[in-house]
mmCIF file of C-alpha atoms in Angstrom:
data_model
loop_
_atom_site.group_PDB
_atom_site.id
_atom_site.type_symbol
_atom_site.label_atom_id
_atom_site.label_comp_id
_atom_site.label_asym_id
_atom_site.label_seq_id
_atom_site.Cartn_x
_atom_site.Cartn_y
_atom_site.Cartn_z
ATOM 1 C CA UNK N 17 76.133 132.110 -17.615
ATOM 2 C CA UNK N 18 75.753 128.323 -17.608
ATOM 3 C CA UNK N 19 78.939 126.264 -17.843
ATOM 4 C CA UNK N 20 78.165 122.564 -17.854
ATOM 5 C CA UNK N 21 76.567 120.439 -20.574
ATOM 6 C CA UNK N 22 76.095 116.836 -21.635
ATOM 7 C CA UNK N 23 77.354 115.857 -25.056
ATOM 8 C CA UNK N 24 75.548 113.101 -26.924
ATOM 9 C CA UNK N 25 76.246 111.385 -30.243
ATOM 10 C CA UNK N 26 73.577 111.349 -32.945
ATOM 11 C CA UNK N 27 73.206 108.629 -35.574
ATOM 12 C CA UNK N 28 74.546 111.135 -38.124
ATOM 13 C CA UNK N 29 77.820 111.287 -36.121
ATOM 14 C CA UNK N 30 77.179 114.916 -35.298
ATOM 15 C CA UNK N 31 77.313 116.041 -31.677
ATOM 16 C CA UNK N 32 74.248 117.002 -29.672
ATOM 17 C CA UNK N 33 74.618 119.355 -26.727
ATOM 18 C CA UNK N 34 72.253 119.287 -23.756
ATOM 19 C CA UNK N 35 72.905 122.232 -21.423
ATOM 20 C CA UNK N 36 72.650 121.529 -17.715
ATOM 21 C CA UNK N 37 70.235 124.366 -17.100
ATOM 22 C CA UNK N 38 69.760 123.873 -13.374
ATOM 23 C CA UNK N 39 70.989 121.810 -10.451
ATOM 24 C CA UNK N 40 69.862 119.279 -9.569
ATOM 25 C CA UNK N 41 69.535 118.170 -13.211
ATOM 26 C CA UNK N 42 67.229 115.145 -13.473
ATOM 27 C CA UNK N 43 67.655 112.346 -16.016
ATOM 28 C CA UNK N 44 65.160 109.601 -16.765
ATOM 29 C CA UNK N 45 62.466 108.177 -18.996
ATOM 30 C CA UNK N 46 59.851 110.528 -17.502
ATOM 31 C CA UNK N 47 59.073 113.247 -20.096
ATOM 32 C CA UNK N 48 59.178 115.793 -17.272
ATOM 33 C CA UNK N 49 62.872 115.076 -16.656
ATOM 34 C CA UNK N 50 65.417 117.776 -17.493
ATOM 35 C CA UNK N 51 66.881 115.214 -19.877
ATOM 36 C CA UNK N 52 64.257 112.677 -20.972
ATOM 37 C CA UNK N 53 65.651 109.490 -22.554
ATOM 38 C CA UNK N 54 63.140 107.361 -24.436
ATOM 39 C CA UNK N 55 64.666 103.940 -23.794
ATOM 40 C CA UNK N 56 63.449 100.831 -22.039
ATOM 41 C CA UNK N 57 66.917 100.542 -20.500
ATOM 42 C CA UNK N 58 66.457 103.846 -18.645
ATOM 43 C CA UNK N 59 64.352 104.052 -15.485
ATOM 44 C CA UNK N 60 61.573 106.612 -15.139
ATOM 45 C CA UNK N 61 63.653 108.474 -12.552
ATOM 46 C CA UNK N 62 67.129 107.220 -13.340
ATOM 47 C CA UNK N 63 69.743 109.657 -12.024
ATOM 48 C CA UNK N 64 70.469 113.278 -11.259
ATOM 49 C CA UNK N 65 73.437 115.597 -11.481
ATOM 50 C CA UNK N 66 73.925 117.905 -8.529
ATOM 51 C CA UNK N 67 76.334 120.608 -7.414
ATOM 52 C CA UNK N 68 79.842 119.631 -6.454
ATOM 53 C CA UNK N 69 82.995 121.749 -6.322
ATOM 54 C CA UNK N 70 84.571 124.377 -8.526
ATOM 55 C CA UNK N 71 85.555 121.903 -11.249
ATOM 56 C CA UNK N 72 83.350 118.890 -10.545
ATOM 57 C CA UNK N 73 79.742 117.821 -10.170
ATOM 58 C CA UNK N 74 78.057 114.952 -8.354
ATOM 59 C CA UNK N 75 76.223 112.166 -10.179
ATOM 60 C CA UNK N 76 73.581 110.385 -8.103
ATOM 61 C CA UNK N 77 71.988 107.121 -9.219
ATOM 62 C CA UNK N 78 68.298 106.967 -8.162
ATOM 63 C CA UNK N 79 68.213 103.194 -7.665
ATOM 64 C CA UNK N 80 67.874 102.659 -11.409
ATOM 65 C CA UNK N 81 67.347 99.158 -12.794
ATOM 66 C CA UNK N 82 70.175 99.167 -15.326
ATOM 67 C CA UNK N 83 72.549 101.464 -13.518
ATOM 68 C CA UNK N 84 74.538 104.645 -14.025
ATOM 69 C CA UNK N 85 78.155 104.423 -15.123
ATOM 70 C CA UNK N 86 81.160 106.747 -14.948
ATOM 71 C CA UNK N 87 83.889 105.837 -17.423
ATOM 72 C CA UNK N 88 82.207 102.435 -17.878
ATOM 73 C CA UNK N 89 82.277 101.658 -14.145
ATOM 74 C CA UNK N 90 78.860 101.266 -12.493
ATOM 75 C CA UNK N 91 78.456 103.590 -9.527
ATOM 76 C CA UNK N 92 76.845 102.774 -6.222
ATOM 77 C CA UNK N 93 74.954 105.745 -4.790
ATOM 78 C CA UNK N 94 76.905 108.743 -6.066
ATOM 79 C CA UNK N 95 80.225 109.681 -7.647
ATOM 80 C CA UNK N 96 82.088 112.867 -8.497
ATOM 81 C CA UNK N 97 82.300 113.649 -12.212
ATOM 82 C CA UNK N 98 84.504 116.041 -14.169
ATOM 83 C CA UNK N 99 84.709 117.401 -17.692
ATOM 84 C CA UNK N 100 85.639 114.641 -20.102
ATOM 85 C CA UNK N 101 84.104 111.812 -18.081
ATOM 86 C CA UNK N 102 81.985 109.348 -20.061
ATOM 87 C CA UNK N 103 78.540 108.773 -18.545
ATOM 88 C CA UNK N 104 76.095 105.961 -19.295
ATOM 89 C CA UNK N 105 72.499 105.845 -18.132
ATOM 90 C CA UNK N 106 71.423 102.339 -19.028
ATOM 91 C CA UNK N 107 72.394 102.113 -22.684
ATOM 92 C CA UNK N 108 72.537 105.886 -23.315
ATOM 93 C CA UNK N 109 75.972 107.465 -23.605
ATOM 94 C CA UNK N 110 77.081 111.031 -22.915
ATOM 95 C CA UNK N 111 80.226 112.963 -22.175
ATOM 96 C CA UNK N 112 80.305 115.706 -19.553
ATOM 97 C CA UNK N 113 81.667 118.989 -20.842
ATOM 98 C CA UNK N 114 81.970 122.634 -19.920
ATOM 99 C CA UNK N 115 82.332 125.843 -21.864
ATOM 100 C CA UNK N 116 85.932 126.461 -22.720
ATOM 101 C CA UNK N 117 86.679 122.773 -23.226
ATOM 102 C CA UNK N 118 87.030 121.261 -26.683
ATOM 103 C CA UNK N 119 84.205 122.652 -28.771
ATOM 104 C CA UNK N 120 81.463 120.395 -30.044
ATOM 105 C CA UNK N 121 79.147 121.080 -32.955
ATOM 106 C CA UNK N 122 75.432 120.910 -32.187
ATOM 107 C CA UNK N 123 73.359 119.029 -34.711
ATOM 108 C CA UNK N 124 69.746 120.122 -34.731
ATOM 109 C CA UNK N 125 67.378 121.284 -32.016
ATOM 110 C CA UNK N 126 66.125 118.056 -30.484
ATOM 111 C CA UNK N 127 64.567 119.515 -27.371
ATOM 112 C CA UNK N 128 65.606 117.568 -24.289
ATOM 113 C CA UNK N 129 64.577 114.065 -25.350
ATOM 114 C CA UNK N 130 67.005 111.417 -26.557
ATOM 115 C CA UNK N 131 65.852 108.322 -28.443
ATOM 116 C CA UNK N 132 68.014 105.183 -28.429
ATOM 117 C CA UNK N 133 67.685 101.701 -29.840
ATOM 118 C CA UNK N 134 65.462 99.502 -27.670
ATOM 119 C CA UNK N 135 66.999 96.396 -26.156
ATOM 120 C CA UNK N 136 70.601 97.544 -26.660
ATOM 121 C CA UNK N 137 72.086 96.486 -23.334
ATOM 122 C CA UNK N 138 75.790 96.882 -24.219
ATOM 123 C CA UNK N 139 77.401 100.164 -23.307
ATOM 124 C CA UNK N 140 78.027 102.076 -26.565
ATOM 125 C CA UNK N 141 81.419 103.537 -27.434
ATOM 126 C CA UNK N 142 80.668 106.825 -29.149
ATOM 127 C CA UNK N 143 83.066 108.688 -26.855
ATOM 128 C CA UNK N 144 86.632 107.891 -25.849
ATOM 129 C CA UNK N 145 87.817 108.530 -22.341
ATOM 130 C CA UNK N 146 90.855 110.844 -22.094
ATOM 131 C CA UNK N 147 90.189 112.328 -25.533
ATOM 132 C CA UNK N 148 90.635 115.847 -24.195
ATOM 133 C CA UNK N 149 93.958 114.995 -22.557
ATOM 134 C CA UNK N 150 95.136 113.176 -25.660
ATOM 135 C CA UNK N 151 94.416 116.187 -27.871
ATOM 136 C CA UNK N 152 96.221 118.405 -25.358
ATOM 137 C CA UNK N 153 99.274 116.150 -25.646
ATOM 138 C CA UNK N 154 99.326 116.515 -29.428
ATOM 139 C CA UNK N 155 98.571 120.242 -29.527
ATOM 140 C CA UNK N 156 101.092 121.104 -26.820
ATOM 141 C CA UNK N 157 103.803 118.732 -28.065
ATOM 142 C CA UNK N 158 103.947 116.918 -24.743
ATOM 143 C CA UNK N 159 106.036 114.059 -26.103
ATOM 144 C CA UNK N 160 109.567 113.010 -25.209
ATOM 145 C CA UNK N 161 111.846 111.545 -27.878
ATOM 146 C CA UNK N 162 113.853 108.461 -26.976
ATOM 147 C CA UNK N 163 116.718 107.053 -29.030
ATOM 148 C CA UNK N 164 117.944 103.446 -29.107
ATOM 149 C CA UNK N 165 121.408 102.783 -30.531
ATOM 150 C CA UNK N 166 121.893 100.682 -33.645
ATOM 151 C CA UNK N 167 125.399 99.216 -33.731
ATOM 152 C CA UNK N 168 127.672 97.510 -36.223
ATOM 153 C CA UNK N 169 127.925 93.870 -35.224
ATOM 154 C CA UNK N 170 131.514 93.538 -36.398
ATOM 155 C CA UNK N 171 132.905 95.867 -33.705
ATOM 156 C CA UNK N 172 129.845 97.095 -31.713
ATOM 157 C CA UNK N 173 130.492 100.674 -32.881
ATOM 158 C CA UNK N 174 127.576 103.103 -33.100
ATOM 159 C CA UNK N 175 125.964 103.278 -36.532
ATOM 160 C CA UNK N 176 122.631 105.020 -35.962
ATOM 161 C CA UNK N 177 119.669 105.467 -33.631
ATOM 162 C CA UNK N 178 116.048 104.465 -33.853
ATOM 163 C CA UNK N 179 113.812 107.317 -32.724
ATOM 164 C CA UNK N 180 110.965 106.340 -30.428
ATOM 165 C CA UNK N 181 108.341 108.434 -28.652
ATOM 166 C CA UNK N 182 106.981 108.496 -25.115
ATOM 167 C CA UNK N 183 103.976 110.385 -23.817
ATOM 168 C CA UNK N 184 104.641 113.273 -21.453
ATOM 169 C CA UNK N 185 101.155 114.052 -20.151
ATOM 170 C CA UNK N 186 100.416 113.322 -16.516
ATOM 171 C CA UNK N 187 96.924 111.968 -17.295
ATOM 172 C CA UNK N 188 98.048 109.598 -20.080
ATOM 173 C CA UNK N 189 100.295 106.533 -20.325
ATOM 174 C CA UNK N 190 103.864 106.991 -21.527
ATOM 175 C CA UNK N 191 104.156 103.737 -23.479
ATOM 176 C CA UNK N 192 103.787 104.197 -27.257
ATOM 177 C CA UNK N 193 101.740 101.002 -27.641
ATOM 178 C CA UNK N 194 99.110 102.292 -25.214
ATOM 179 C CA UNK N 195 99.127 105.720 -26.841
ATOM 180 C CA UNK N 196 98.565 104.161 -30.263
ATOM 181 C CA UNK N 197 95.654 102.141 -28.862
ATOM 182 C CA UNK N 198 94.091 105.392 -27.733
ATOM 183 C CA UNK N 199 94.973 107.007 -31.060
ATOM 184 C CA UNK N 200 93.223 104.186 -32.921
ATOM 185 C CA UNK N 201 90.032 104.767 -30.943
ATOM 186 C CA UNK N 202 90.211 108.460 -31.891
ATOM 187 C CA UNK N 203 91.396 107.895 -35.486
ATOM 188 C CA UNK N 204 94.540 109.892 -34.699
ATOM 189 C CA UNK N 205 97.277 107.351 -35.476
ATOM 190 C CA UNK N 206 98.817 109.494 -38.218
ATOM 191 C CA UNK N 207 98.962 112.574 -35.995
ATOM 192 C CA UNK N 208 100.689 110.599 -33.236
ATOM 193 C CA UNK N 209 103.210 109.117 -35.661
ATOM 194 C CA UNK N 210 104.015 112.610 -36.972
ATOM 195 C CA UNK N 211 104.326 113.978 -33.438
ATOM 196 C CA UNK N 212 106.862 111.281 -32.518
ATOM 197 C CA UNK N 213 109.026 112.175 -35.539
ATOM 198 C CA UNK N 214 108.763 115.918 -34.898
ATOM 199 C CA UNK N 215 109.824 115.388 -31.291
ATOM 200 C CA UNK N 216 112.866 113.391 -32.406
ATOM 201 C CA UNK N 217 113.890 116.105 -34.853
ATOM 202 C CA UNK N 218 113.667 118.792 -32.172
ATOM 203 C CA UNK N 219 115.630 116.679 -29.712
ATOM 204 C CA UNK N 220 118.466 115.994 -32.154
ATOM 205 C CA UNK N 221 118.594 119.586 -33.361
ATOM 206 C CA UNK N 222 118.924 120.792 -29.765
ATOM 207 C CA UNK N 223 122.176 118.826 -29.374
ATOM 208 C CA UNK N 224 123.754 120.253 -32.531
ATOM 209 C CA UNK N 225 124.926 116.756 -33.410
ATOM 210 C CA UNK N 226 124.813 114.868 -36.681
ATOM 211 C CA UNK N 227 123.373 111.367 -36.651
ATOM 212 C CA UNK N 228 121.707 108.722 -38.746
ATOM 213 C CA UNK N 229 118.203 108.245 -37.371
ATOM 214 C CA UNK N 230 115.643 105.570 -38.226
ATOM 215 C CA UNK N 231 112.070 106.864 -37.839
ATOM 216 C CA UNK N 232 108.851 104.876 -37.795
ATOM 217 C CA UNK N 233 105.753 105.301 -39.905
ATOM 218 C CA UNK N 234 102.197 104.103 -39.406
ATOM 219 C CA UNK N 235 100.476 101.972 -42.071
ATOM 220 C CA UNK N 236 97.778 104.650 -42.442
ATOM 221 C CA UNK N 237 100.436 107.144 -43.597
ATOM 222 C CA UNK N 238 101.705 105.065 -46.452
ATOM 223 C CA UNK N 239 101.640 106.612 -49.907
ATOM 224 C CA UNK N 240 99.916 109.818 -48.732
ATOM 225 C CA UNK N 241 101.145 113.293 -49.566
ATOM 226 C CA UNK N 242 100.987 114.199 -45.886
ATOM 227 C CA UNK N 243 103.814 111.740 -45.178
ATOM 228 C CA UNK N 244 106.215 113.612 -47.471
ATOM 229 C CA UNK N 245 105.239 116.929 -45.900
ATOM 230 C CA UNK N 246 105.913 115.450 -42.478
ATOM 231 C CA UNK N 247 109.322 114.112 -43.500
ATOM 232 C CA UNK N 248 110.255 117.449 -45.070
ATOM 233 C CA UNK N 249 109.345 119.143 -41.799
ATOM 234 C CA UNK N 250 111.645 116.725 -39.944
ATOM 235 C CA UNK N 251 114.551 117.467 -42.281
ATOM 236 C CA UNK N 252 113.988 121.212 -41.982
ATOM 237 C CA UNK N 253 113.950 120.985 -38.182
ATOM 238 C CA UNK N 254 117.089 118.797 -38.017
ATOM 239 C CA UNK N 255 119.211 119.422 -41.137
ATOM 240 C CA UNK N 256 122.069 117.340 -39.664
ATOM 241 C CA UNK N 257 119.872 114.246 -39.525
ATOM 242 C CA UNK N 258 120.592 111.448 -42.001
ATOM 243 C CA UNK N 259 117.054 110.101 -42.205
ATOM 244 C CA UNK N 260 116.002 106.467 -42.691
ATOM 245 C CA UNK N 261 112.274 105.766 -42.946
ATOM 246 C CA UNK N 262 111.001 102.423 -41.708
ATOM 247 C CA UNK N 263 108.248 100.951 -43.881
ATOM 248 C CA UNK N 264 106.052 98.329 -42.267
ATOM 249 C CA UNK N 265 106.035 94.994 -44.043
ATOM 250 C CA UNK N 266 102.273 95.209 -44.682
ATOM 251 C CA UNK N 267 102.888 98.082 -47.128
ATOM 252 C CA UNK N 268 105.592 96.279 -49.061
ATOM 253 C CA UNK N 269 103.119 94.315 -51.187
ATOM 254 C CA UNK N 270 101.872 97.533 -52.879
ATOM 255 C CA UNK N 271 104.665 97.271 -55.427
ATOM 256 C CA UNK N 272 103.718 100.094 -57.804
ATOM 257 C CA UNK N 273 102.971 102.504 -54.973
ATOM 258 C CA UNK N 274 106.232 101.520 -53.301
ATOM 259 C CA UNK N 275 108.162 102.392 -56.460
ATOM 260 C CA UNK N 276 106.664 105.871 -56.449
ATOM 261 C CA UNK N 277 107.384 106.336 -52.762
ATOM 262 C CA UNK N 278 110.980 105.158 -53.067
ATOM 263 C CA UNK N 279 111.564 107.656 -55.874
ATOM 264 C CA UNK N 280 110.076 110.464 -53.775
ATOM 265 C CA UNK N 281 112.242 109.534 -50.795
ATOM 266 C CA UNK N 282 115.353 109.401 -52.974
ATOM 267 C CA UNK N 283 114.657 112.918 -54.242
ATOM 268 C CA UNK N 284 114.550 114.065 -50.610
ATOM 269 C CA UNK N 285 117.811 112.284 -49.762
ATOM 270 C CA UNK N 286 116.062 109.757 -47.515
ATOM 271 C CA UNK N 287 116.920 106.064 -47.307
ATOM 272 C CA UNK N 288 114.374 103.443 -46.284
ATOM 273 C CA UNK N 289 114.152 100.157 -44.420
ATOM 274 C CA UNK N 290 111.690 97.286 -44.428
ATOM 275 C CA UNK N 291 110.554 96.869 -40.832
ATOM 276 C CA UNK N 292 109.407 93.707 -39.036
ATOM 277 C CA UNK N 293 110.785 91.433 -41.740
ATOM 278 C CA UNK N 294 109.560 87.914 -41.055
ATOM 279 C CA UNK N 295 106.773 88.950 -38.666
ATOM 280 C CA UNK N 296 104.156 87.901 -41.223
ATOM 281 C CA UNK N 297 105.629 86.620 -44.437
ATOM 282 C CA UNK N 298 109.208 86.974 -45.601
ATOM 283 C CA UNK N 299 108.551 89.257 -48.590
ATOM 284 C CA UNK N 300 111.232 87.799 -50.833
ATOM 285 C CA UNK N 301 109.521 88.793 -54.098
ATOM 286 C CA UNK N 302 109.169 92.387 -52.973
ATOM 287 C CA UNK N 303 112.783 92.444 -51.803
ATOM 288 C CA UNK N 304 113.879 91.488 -55.284
ATOM 289 C CA UNK N 305 111.530 94.006 -56.941
ATOM 290 C CA UNK N 306 112.336 96.980 -54.691
ATOM 291 C CA UNK N 307 115.395 96.254 -52.544
ATOM 292 C CA UNK N 308 115.576 98.570 -49.512
ATOM 293 C CA UNK N 309 118.711 100.023 -48.007
ATOM 294 C CA UNK N 310 118.072 98.091 -44.783
ATOM 295 C CA UNK N 311 116.037 95.051 -43.793
ATOM 296 C CA UNK N 312 115.111 94.910 -40.097
ATOM 297 C CA UNK N 313 114.556 91.315 -38.999
ATOM 298 C CA UNK N 314 111.659 91.123 -36.557
ATOM 299 C CA UNK N 315 112.641 90.387 -32.974
ATOM 300 C CA UNK N 316 110.417 87.283 -33.016
ATOM 301 C CA UNK N 317 112.961 85.760 -35.405
ATOM 302 C CA UNK N 318 116.031 86.965 -33.557
ATOM 303 C CA UNK N 319 115.293 86.916 -29.818
ATOM 304 C CA UNK N 320 116.694 83.768 -28.163
ATOM 305 C CA UNK N 321 117.966 82.641 -31.551
ATOM 306 C CA UNK N 322 120.937 80.961 -29.871
ATOM 307 C CA UNK N 323 118.466 78.663 -28.090
ATOM 308 C CA UNK N 324 116.399 77.916 -31.202
ATOM 309 C CA UNK N 325 116.407 74.711 -33.220
ATOM 310 C CA UNK N 326 118.981 74.086 -35.935
ATOM 311 C CA UNK N 327 116.218 74.406 -38.557
ATOM 312 C CA UNK N 328 115.209 77.873 -37.391
ATOM 313 C CA UNK N 329 118.811 79.025 -37.199
ATOM 314 C CA UNK N 330 119.423 77.787 -40.748
ATOM 315 C CA UNK N 331 116.272 79.534 -41.993
ATOM 316 C CA UNK N 332 117.373 82.864 -40.498
ATOM 317 C CA UNK N 333 120.894 82.403 -41.850
ATOM 318 C CA UNK N 334 119.492 81.732 -45.338
ATOM 319 C CA UNK N 335 117.307 84.859 -45.136
ATOM 320 C CA UNK N 336 120.320 86.953 -44.168
ATOM 321 C CA UNK N 337 122.209 85.635 -47.179
ATOM 322 C CA UNK N 338 119.272 86.427 -49.504
ATOM 323 C CA UNK N 339 118.992 89.955 -48.133
ATOM 324 C CA UNK N 340 122.671 90.550 -48.800
ATOM 325 C CA UNK N 341 122.378 89.171 -52.327
ATOM 326 C CA UNK N 342 119.659 91.762 -52.950
ATOM 327 C CA UNK N 343 122.129 94.483 -51.987
ATOM 328 C CA UNK N 344 120.496 95.394 -48.662
ATOM 329 C CA UNK N 345 122.018 95.646 -45.196
ATOM 330 C CA UNK N 346 120.643 93.282 -42.564
ATOM 331 C CA UNK N 347 119.652 94.469 -39.085
ATOM 332 C CA UNK N 348 118.744 92.183 -36.189
ATOM 333 C CA UNK N 349 116.241 93.607 -33.681
ATOM 334 C CA UNK N 350 115.718 92.508 -30.102
ATOM 335 C CA UNK N 351 119.241 91.400 -29.154
ATOM 336 C CA UNK N 352 119.236 90.888 -25.392
ATOM 337 C CA UNK N 353 121.775 88.089 -24.872
ATOM 338 C CA UNK N 354 125.460 87.938 -25.665
ATOM 339 C CA UNK N 355 124.973 84.468 -27.169
ATOM 340 C CA UNK N 356 122.418 85.876 -29.642
ATOM 341 C CA UNK N 357 124.787 88.717 -30.579
ATOM 342 C CA UNK N 358 127.616 86.229 -31.214
ATOM 343 C CA UNK N 359 125.382 83.995 -33.357
ATOM 344 C CA UNK N 360 124.033 86.932 -35.388
ATOM 345 C CA UNK N 361 127.591 88.080 -36.054
ATOM 346 C CA UNK N 362 128.486 84.566 -37.214
ATOM 347 C CA UNK N 363 125.437 84.565 -39.512
ATOM 348 C CA UNK N 364 126.701 87.760 -41.136
ATOM 349 C CA UNK N 365 124.210 90.330 -39.845
ATOM 350 C CA UNK N 366 125.581 93.800 -40.514
ATOM 351 C CA UNK N 367 123.725 95.707 -37.772
ATOM 352 C CA UNK N 368 121.756 95.063 -34.628
ATOM 353 C CA UNK N 369 119.881 96.775 -31.822
ATOM 354 C CA UNK N 370 118.481 95.623 -28.523
ATOM 355 C CA UNK N 371 118.834 95.938 -24.775
ATOM 356 C CA UNK N 372 122.191 94.129 -24.869
ATOM 357 C CA UNK N 373 123.674 97.155 -26.649
ATOM 358 C CA UNK N 374 121.518 99.903 -25.187
ATOM 359 C CA UNK N 375 118.023 100.800 -24.049
ATOM 360 C CA UNK N 376 116.034 103.704 -25.493
ATOM 361 C CA UNK N 377 116.748 106.955 -23.658
ATOM 362 C CA UNK N 378 116.562 110.703 -24.255
ATOM 363 C CA UNK N 379 119.344 112.060 -26.457
ATOM 364 C CA UNK N 380 120.717 114.242 -23.660
#
């Protein structure tokens, strides 16, 4: 029974499967090729796939004009290829797969000829490298929860934690920013955001401790029913968690939707914070309309504040005063220097977090 296949993307966004029926498997513009590609960017005899090892094959470029690529890197001569690798022959894109890997849905019977746009010399991006590993990470819960302390500035006592996620898959980066870049390419940002929160709930529940925990949300989650289901799942998994949901400042302008969301959160016993305050605009009008429990000042405003000009220091001090007049607690992010901590305390900040008080680390 044949194992290997090439997966191509059709204009309809369906997936086309081209079984590798024999080895060597020849690819080119010649209609007699095992996979004929009708494109001026593909040579008549462009490349071939040949036998390799138990879990890999060999891709051989046949001195093609526009080259053969593995994961967007042009090969010279030959290269080993494995399931999940992205292959380009000129401007034609495929992903190597095998039976038992993530299933694809064939579109219609196209024979073994692929037609592509003439003159398109840029490598297309229909497939995302490491998609299979990324989906494994989500499905298997291979994420580690990290917690950064949030302290009271008056006496540096612990007030809460912010829950953060790190990848725990050997083939993927750990850093959340890189994982979200990959998630964006796969349209999986919401799933990653949910997975980070679920991991935090499991980690806290395992300790048996009670704690106030700030959790992040992604802008794509805002105002969707799935967000409330996700938060309910977190509360069920960690009933001792006092939950604070961070709302990105880009969502704050949706005033009517925010009112509905705040009411829903209140019914669930969840407080909320405006995140990244001052990163774009200081949303003073929205603060007055829907004052949050906490306002997190973006680290761009706070970091090295002790070295900033008098005008910037006065601006931040005025914003802190306004936040307090609205009835919200102020939180300074990104405190790394003692001088910044002292200045923020003098300005009246209630809370702060940053490397000066503690780095993110697993709860244990």
